[in-house]
CSV table of C-alpha atoms in Angstrom, one decimal:
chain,number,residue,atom,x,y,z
H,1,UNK,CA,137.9,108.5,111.1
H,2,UNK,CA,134.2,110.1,110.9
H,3,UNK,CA,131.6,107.6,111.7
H,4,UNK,CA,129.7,106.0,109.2
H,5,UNK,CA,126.6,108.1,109.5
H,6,UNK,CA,128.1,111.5,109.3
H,7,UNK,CA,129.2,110.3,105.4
H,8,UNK,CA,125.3,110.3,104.4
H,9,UNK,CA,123.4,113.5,102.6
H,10,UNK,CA,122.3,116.0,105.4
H,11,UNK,CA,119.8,118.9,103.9
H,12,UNK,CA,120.8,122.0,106.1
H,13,UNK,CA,118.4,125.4,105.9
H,14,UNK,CA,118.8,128.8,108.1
H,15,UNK,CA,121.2,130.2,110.5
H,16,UNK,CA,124.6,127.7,110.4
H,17,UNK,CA,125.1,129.0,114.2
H,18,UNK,CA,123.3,128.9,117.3
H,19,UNK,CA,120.5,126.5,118.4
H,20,UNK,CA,119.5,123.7,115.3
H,21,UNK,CA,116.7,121.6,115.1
H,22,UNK,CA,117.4,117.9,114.3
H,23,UNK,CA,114.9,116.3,112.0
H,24,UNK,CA,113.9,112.6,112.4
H,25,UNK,CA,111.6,111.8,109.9
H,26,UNK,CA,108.7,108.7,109.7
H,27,UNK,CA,110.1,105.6,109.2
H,28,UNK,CA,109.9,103.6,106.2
H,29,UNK,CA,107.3,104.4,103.4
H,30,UNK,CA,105.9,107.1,105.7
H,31,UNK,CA,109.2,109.4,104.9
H,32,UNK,CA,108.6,109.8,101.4
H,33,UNK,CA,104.5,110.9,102.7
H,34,UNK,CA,106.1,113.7,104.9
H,35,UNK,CA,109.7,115.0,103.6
H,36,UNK,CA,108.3,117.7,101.4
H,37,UNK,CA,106.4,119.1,104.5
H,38,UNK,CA,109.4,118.8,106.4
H,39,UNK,CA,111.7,120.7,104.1
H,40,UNK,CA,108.7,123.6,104.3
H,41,UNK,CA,108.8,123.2,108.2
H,42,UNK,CA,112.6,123.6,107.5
H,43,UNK,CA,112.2,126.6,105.1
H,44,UNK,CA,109.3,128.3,108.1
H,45,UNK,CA,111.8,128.0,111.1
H,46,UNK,CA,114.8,129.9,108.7
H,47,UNK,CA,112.4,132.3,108.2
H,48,UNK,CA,112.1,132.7,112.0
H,49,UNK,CA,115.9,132.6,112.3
H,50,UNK,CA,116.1,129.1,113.5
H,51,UNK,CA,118.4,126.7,111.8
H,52,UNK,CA,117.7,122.9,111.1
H,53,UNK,CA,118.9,120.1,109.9
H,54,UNK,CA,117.6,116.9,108.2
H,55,UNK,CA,120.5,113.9,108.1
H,56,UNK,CA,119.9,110.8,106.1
H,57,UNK,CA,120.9,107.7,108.0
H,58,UNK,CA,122.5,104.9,106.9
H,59,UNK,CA,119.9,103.4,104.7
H,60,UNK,CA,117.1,105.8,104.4
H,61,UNK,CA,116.7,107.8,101.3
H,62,UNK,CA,119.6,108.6,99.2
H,63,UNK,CA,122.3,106.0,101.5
H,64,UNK,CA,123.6,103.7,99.7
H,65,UNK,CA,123.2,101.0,102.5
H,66,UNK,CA,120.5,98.4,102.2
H,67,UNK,CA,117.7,99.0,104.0
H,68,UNK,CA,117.8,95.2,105.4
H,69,UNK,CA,121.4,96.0,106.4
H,70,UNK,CA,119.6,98.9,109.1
H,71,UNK,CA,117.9,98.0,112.6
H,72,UNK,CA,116.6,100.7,114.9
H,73,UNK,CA,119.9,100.4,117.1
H,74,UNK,CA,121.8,101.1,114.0
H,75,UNK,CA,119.5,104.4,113.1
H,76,UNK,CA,119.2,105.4,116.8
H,77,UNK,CA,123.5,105.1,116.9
H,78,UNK,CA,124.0,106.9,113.8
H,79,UNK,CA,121.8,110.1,114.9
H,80,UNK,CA,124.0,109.9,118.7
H,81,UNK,CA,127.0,110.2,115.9
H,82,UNK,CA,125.3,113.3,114.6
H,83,UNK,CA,124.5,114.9,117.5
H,84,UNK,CA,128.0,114.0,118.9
H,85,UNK,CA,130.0,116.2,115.8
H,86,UNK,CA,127.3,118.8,115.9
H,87,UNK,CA,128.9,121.2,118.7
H,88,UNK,CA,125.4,123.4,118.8
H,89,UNK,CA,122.5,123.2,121.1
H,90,UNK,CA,120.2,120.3,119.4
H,91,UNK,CA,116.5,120.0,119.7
H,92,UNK,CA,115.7,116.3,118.0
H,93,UNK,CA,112.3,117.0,116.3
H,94,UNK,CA,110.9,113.7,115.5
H,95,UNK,CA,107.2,112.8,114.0
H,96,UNK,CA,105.9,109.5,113.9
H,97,UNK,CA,108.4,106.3,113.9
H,98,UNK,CA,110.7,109.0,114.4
H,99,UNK,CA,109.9,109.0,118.0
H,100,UNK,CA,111.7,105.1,118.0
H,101,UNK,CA,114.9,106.1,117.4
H,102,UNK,CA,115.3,109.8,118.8
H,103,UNK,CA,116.4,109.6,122.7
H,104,UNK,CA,120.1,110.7,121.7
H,105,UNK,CA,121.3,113.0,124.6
H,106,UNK,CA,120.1,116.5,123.3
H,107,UNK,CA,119.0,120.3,125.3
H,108,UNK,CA,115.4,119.0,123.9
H,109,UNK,CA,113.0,116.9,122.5
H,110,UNK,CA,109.9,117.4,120.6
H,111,UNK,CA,107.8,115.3,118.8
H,112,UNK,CA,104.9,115.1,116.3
H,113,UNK,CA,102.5,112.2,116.7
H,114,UNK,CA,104.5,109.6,117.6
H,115,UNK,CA,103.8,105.5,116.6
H,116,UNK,CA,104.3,102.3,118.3
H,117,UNK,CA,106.3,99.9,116.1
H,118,UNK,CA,104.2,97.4,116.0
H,119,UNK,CA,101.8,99.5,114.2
H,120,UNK,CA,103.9,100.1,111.5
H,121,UNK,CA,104.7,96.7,111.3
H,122,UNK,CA,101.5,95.6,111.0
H,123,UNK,CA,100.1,98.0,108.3
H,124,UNK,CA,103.6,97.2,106.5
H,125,UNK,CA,102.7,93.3,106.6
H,126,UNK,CA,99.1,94.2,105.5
H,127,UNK,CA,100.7,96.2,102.7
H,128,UNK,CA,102.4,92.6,101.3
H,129,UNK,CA,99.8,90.4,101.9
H,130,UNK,CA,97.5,92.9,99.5
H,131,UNK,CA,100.1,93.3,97.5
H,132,UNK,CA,100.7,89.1,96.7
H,133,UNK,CA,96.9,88.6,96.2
H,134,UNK,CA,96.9,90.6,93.6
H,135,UNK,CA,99.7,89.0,91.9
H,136,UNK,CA,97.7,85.6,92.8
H,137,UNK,CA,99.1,84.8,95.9
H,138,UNK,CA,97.6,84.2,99.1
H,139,UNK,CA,99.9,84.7,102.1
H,140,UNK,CA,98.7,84.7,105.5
H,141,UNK,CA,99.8,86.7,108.2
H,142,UNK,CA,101.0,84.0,110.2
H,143,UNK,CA,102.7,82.6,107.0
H,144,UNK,CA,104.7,85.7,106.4
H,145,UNK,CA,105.4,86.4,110.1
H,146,UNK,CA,106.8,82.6,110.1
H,147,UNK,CA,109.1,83.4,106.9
H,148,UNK,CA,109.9,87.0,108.4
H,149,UNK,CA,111.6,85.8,111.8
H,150,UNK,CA,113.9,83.6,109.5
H,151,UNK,CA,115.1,85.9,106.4
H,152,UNK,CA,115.0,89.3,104.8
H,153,UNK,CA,111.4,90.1,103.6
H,154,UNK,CA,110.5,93.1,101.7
H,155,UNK,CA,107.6,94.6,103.0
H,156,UNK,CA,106.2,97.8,101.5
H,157,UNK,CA,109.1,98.7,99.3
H,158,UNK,CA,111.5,98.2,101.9
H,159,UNK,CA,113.7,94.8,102.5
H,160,UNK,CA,113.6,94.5,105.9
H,161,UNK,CA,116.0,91.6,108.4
H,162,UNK,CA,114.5,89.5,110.9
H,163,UNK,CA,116.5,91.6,113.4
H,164,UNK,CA,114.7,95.0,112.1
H,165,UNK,CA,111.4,93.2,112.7
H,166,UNK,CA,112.1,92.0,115.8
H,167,UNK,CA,112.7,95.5,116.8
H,168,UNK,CA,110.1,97.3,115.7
H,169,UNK,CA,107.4,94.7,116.8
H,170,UNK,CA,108.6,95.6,120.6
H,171,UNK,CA,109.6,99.5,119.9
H,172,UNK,CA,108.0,102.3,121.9
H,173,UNK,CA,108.7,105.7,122.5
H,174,UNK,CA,111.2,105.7,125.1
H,175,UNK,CA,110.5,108.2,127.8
H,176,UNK,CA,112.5,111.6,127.7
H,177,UNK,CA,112.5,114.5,129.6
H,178,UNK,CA,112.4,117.6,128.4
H,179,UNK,CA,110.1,116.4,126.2
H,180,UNK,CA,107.0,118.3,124.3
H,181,UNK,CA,104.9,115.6,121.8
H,182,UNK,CA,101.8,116.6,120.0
H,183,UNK,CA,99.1,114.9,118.0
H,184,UNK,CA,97.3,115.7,114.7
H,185,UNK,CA,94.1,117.3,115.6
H,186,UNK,CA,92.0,120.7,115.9
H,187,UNK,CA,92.3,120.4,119.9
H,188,UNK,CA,94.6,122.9,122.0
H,189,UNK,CA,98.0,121.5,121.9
H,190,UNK,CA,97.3,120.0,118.7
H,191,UNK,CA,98.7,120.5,115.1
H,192,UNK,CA,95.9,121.1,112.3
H,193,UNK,CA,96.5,119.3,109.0
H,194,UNK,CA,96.5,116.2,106.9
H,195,UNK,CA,97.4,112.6,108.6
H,196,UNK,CA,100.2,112.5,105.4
H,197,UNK,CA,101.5,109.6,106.4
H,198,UNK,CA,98.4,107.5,106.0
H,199,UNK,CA,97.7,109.0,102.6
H,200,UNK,CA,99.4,107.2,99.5
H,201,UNK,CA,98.9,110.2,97.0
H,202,UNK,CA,101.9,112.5,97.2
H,203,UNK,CA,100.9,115.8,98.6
H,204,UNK,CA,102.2,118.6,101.5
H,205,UNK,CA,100.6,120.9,103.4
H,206,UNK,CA,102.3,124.1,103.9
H,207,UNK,CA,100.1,125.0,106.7
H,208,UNK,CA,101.0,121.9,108.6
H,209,UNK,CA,104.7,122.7,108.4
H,210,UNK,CA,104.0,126.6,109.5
H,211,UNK,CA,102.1,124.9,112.5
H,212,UNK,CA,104.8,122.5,113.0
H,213,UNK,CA,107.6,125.2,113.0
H,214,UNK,CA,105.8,128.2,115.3
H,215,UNK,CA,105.1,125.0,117.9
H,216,UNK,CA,108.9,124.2,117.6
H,217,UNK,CA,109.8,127.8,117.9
H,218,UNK,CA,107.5,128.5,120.7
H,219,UNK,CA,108.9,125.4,122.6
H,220,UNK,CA,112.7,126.3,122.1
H,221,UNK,CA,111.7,129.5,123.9
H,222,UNK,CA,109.6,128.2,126.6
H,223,UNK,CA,112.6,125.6,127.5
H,224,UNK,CA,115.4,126.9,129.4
H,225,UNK,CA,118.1,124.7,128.2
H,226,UNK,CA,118.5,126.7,125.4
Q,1,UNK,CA,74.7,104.0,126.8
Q,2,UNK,CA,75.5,101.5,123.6
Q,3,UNK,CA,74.0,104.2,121.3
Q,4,UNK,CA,76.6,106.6,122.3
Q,5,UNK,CA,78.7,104.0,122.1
Q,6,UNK,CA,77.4,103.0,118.6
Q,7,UNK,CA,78.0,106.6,117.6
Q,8,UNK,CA,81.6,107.5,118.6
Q,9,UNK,CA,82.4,104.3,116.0
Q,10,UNK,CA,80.4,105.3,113.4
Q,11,UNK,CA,82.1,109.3,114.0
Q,12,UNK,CA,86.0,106.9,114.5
Q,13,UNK,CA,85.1,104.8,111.2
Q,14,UNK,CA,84.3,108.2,109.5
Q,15,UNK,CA,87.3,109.7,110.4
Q,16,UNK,CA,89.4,107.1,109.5
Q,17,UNK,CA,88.3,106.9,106.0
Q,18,UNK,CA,88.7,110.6,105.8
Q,19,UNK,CA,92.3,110.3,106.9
Q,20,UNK,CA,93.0,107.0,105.1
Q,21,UNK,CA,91.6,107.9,101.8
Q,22,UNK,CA,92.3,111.7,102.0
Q,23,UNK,CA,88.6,112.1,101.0
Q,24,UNK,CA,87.4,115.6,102.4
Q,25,UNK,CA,85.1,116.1,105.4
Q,26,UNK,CA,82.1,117.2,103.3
Q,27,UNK,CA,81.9,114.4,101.2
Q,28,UNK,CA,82.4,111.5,104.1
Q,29,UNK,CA,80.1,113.6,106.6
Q,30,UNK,CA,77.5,112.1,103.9
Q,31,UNK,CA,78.1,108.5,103.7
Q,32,UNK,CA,74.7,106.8,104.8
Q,33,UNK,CA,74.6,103.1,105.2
Q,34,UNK,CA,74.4,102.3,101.4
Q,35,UNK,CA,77.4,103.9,100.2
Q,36,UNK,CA,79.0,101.6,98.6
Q,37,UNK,CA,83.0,101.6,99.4
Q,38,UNK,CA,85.6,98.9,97.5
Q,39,UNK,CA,85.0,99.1,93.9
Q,40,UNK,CA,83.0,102.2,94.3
Q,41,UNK,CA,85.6,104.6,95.7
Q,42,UNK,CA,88.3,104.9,93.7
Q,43,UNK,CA,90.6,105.8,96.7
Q,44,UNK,CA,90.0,102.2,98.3
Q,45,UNK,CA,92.2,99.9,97.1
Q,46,UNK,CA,93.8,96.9,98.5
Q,47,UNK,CA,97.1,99.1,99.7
Q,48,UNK,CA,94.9,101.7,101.4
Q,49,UNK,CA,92.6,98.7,103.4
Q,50,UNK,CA,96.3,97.9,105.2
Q,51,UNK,CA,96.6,101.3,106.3
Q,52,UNK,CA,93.1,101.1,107.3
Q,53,UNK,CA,92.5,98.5,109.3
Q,54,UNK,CA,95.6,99.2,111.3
Q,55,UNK,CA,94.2,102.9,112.1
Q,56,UNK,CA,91.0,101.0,113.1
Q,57,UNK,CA,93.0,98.9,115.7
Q,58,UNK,CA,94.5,101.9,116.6
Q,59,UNK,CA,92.0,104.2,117.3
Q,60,UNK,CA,89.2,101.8,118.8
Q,61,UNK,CA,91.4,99.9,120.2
Q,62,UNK,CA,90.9,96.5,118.9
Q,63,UNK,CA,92.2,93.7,117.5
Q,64,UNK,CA,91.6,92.4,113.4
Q,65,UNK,CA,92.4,89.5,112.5
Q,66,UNK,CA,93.1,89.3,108.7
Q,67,UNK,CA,91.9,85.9,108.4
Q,68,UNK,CA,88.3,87.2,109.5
Q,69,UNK,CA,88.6,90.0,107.1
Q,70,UNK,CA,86.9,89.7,103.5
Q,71,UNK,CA,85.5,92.2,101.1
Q,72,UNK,CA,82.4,91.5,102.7
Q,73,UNK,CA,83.0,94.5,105.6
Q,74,UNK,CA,83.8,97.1,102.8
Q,75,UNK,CA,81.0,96.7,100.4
Q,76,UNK,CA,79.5,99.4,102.2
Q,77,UNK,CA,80.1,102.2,104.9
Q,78,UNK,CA,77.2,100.3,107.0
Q,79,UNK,CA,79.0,97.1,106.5
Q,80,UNK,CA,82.2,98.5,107.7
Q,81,UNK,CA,80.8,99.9,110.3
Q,82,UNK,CA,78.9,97.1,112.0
Q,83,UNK,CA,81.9,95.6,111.9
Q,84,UNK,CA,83.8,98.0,114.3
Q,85,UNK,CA,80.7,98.3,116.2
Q,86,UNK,CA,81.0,94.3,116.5
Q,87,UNK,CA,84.8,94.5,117.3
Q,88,UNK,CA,84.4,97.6,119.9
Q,89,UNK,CA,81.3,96.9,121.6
Q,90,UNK,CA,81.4,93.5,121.8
């Protein structure tokens, strides 16, 4: 029997052999902000003969889990699954909440400017207070937090268990090694573009996702375990 | 040494509203004091002061409580940015 995870909608693009990159997208509200540019950051690597990969887990997107069904442990399990049945060198290319839930056992990691949980929790919660007053509620943070540890809330679109919560208030990128991570900026080392994530108007930036692939591409050639 | 201070929030605040609001550079580079923000930019709206105040914590480091928060801080771009100035500096 296949594992849960490996039954969700995987977008594939480029060569079906040799080394794959392994999206993990955003968490959250902030995957719908950034899987257009992804699938063009997809599109750029084929182009430069790389192949990649872009799973759904089990209650992101197109599953048909509930989202208050998922934790982190049950996101950051279901990608080990993935990696597990893929039998080709894997380099885990996460960006943002991504970075939470992407230390499976891979030749590589790389990631694109990666989030503390508790930030996203916190904008997430600001997101539903706003929200109530304008349907003539007031909620207060520590009202919501209160009602939050004890049953599902949805917060941003998303239905979320006290367990989920929990996790993401104390979530951190966990330390990996090999491990390149780069932030949104003009600097060296940096990757120009648009902060998507923050922006609430659907957009992409093809740019971004050229940047994003030659960086990927340059560090799958720098590291030897591939 | 508090004007430079002063000035890399007023340059954070900037950028945040920028990034936020996906307003371009030219047009944020000339927000003076009296700009008027909520109600006057269409791009602020209650969603977008979530996302806001969180990169605000984020990137100067601080602490909002919501409670202290009113419309007061975003009637203008001076307003919101004596109020990071306040949070930052101390």
């Amino acid at each position: 029997m296949s594992a849960p995870a490996l039954a969700e909608q995987i977008v594939r693009d480029g060569p079906a052999t040799g080394p794959v990159v392994l999206f993990v997208l955003p968490l959250f509200e902030e995957a719908n902000r950034l899987r257009r540019t992804v699938r063009l950051a997809m599109r750029a690597l084929a182009e430069r003969e790389v192949g990649s990969i872009l799973p759904d887990l089990p209650g992101q997107n197109e599953s048909l889990v509930p989202t208050h069904e998922a934790t982190l442990s049950s996101w950051r399990t279901a990608l080990a699954d993935h990696v597990a049945a893929n039998g080709r060198p894997i380099l885990i290319a996460s960006i943002r909440g991504g970075a939470l839930i992407d230390d499976a056992a891979v030749a590589a990691h790389w990631r694109f400017a990666p989030v503390r949980g508790a930030s996203l929790l916190k904008t997430m919660m600001r997101t539903r207070i706003a929200g109530d007053r304008e349907a003539g509620r007031d909620t207060s943070m520590a009202e919501l937090e209160a009602k939050a540890a004890n049953e599902a809330v949805r917060l941003a679109g998303n239905i979320l268990s006290p367990a989920m919560i929990a996790e993401l208030r104390e979530a951190e990128p966990v330390a990996i090694a090999p491990c390149r991570s780069v932030p949104l900026g003009t600097g060296e080392d940096a990757l120009p573009g648009r902060p998507l994530w923050l922006q609430a108007e659907p957009g992409e930036d093809a740019g971004l996702a050229a940047a994003i692939a030659d960086d990927i591409t340059t560090w799958m050639t720098s590291c030897a375990n591939f | 040494m508090i004007f430079e201070g002063a000035d890399t929030v007023e340059a954070t605040v900037r950028a945040v509203l920028r990034d936020v609001l996906g307003i371009d550079e030219a047009r944020v580079a000339g927000f003076d004091a009296q700009t008027e923000l909520f109600g006057s930019l269409p791009e602020l709206d209650s969603m977008a002061v979530a996302g806001l105040l969180t990169e605000l914590e984020d990137r100067l480091g601080i602490t909002v409580d919501d409670d202290e928060v009113d419309g007061d801080i975003f009637e203008n771009f001076g307003a919101l940015v004596r109020f990071a100035q306040a949070k930052a500096l101390g």
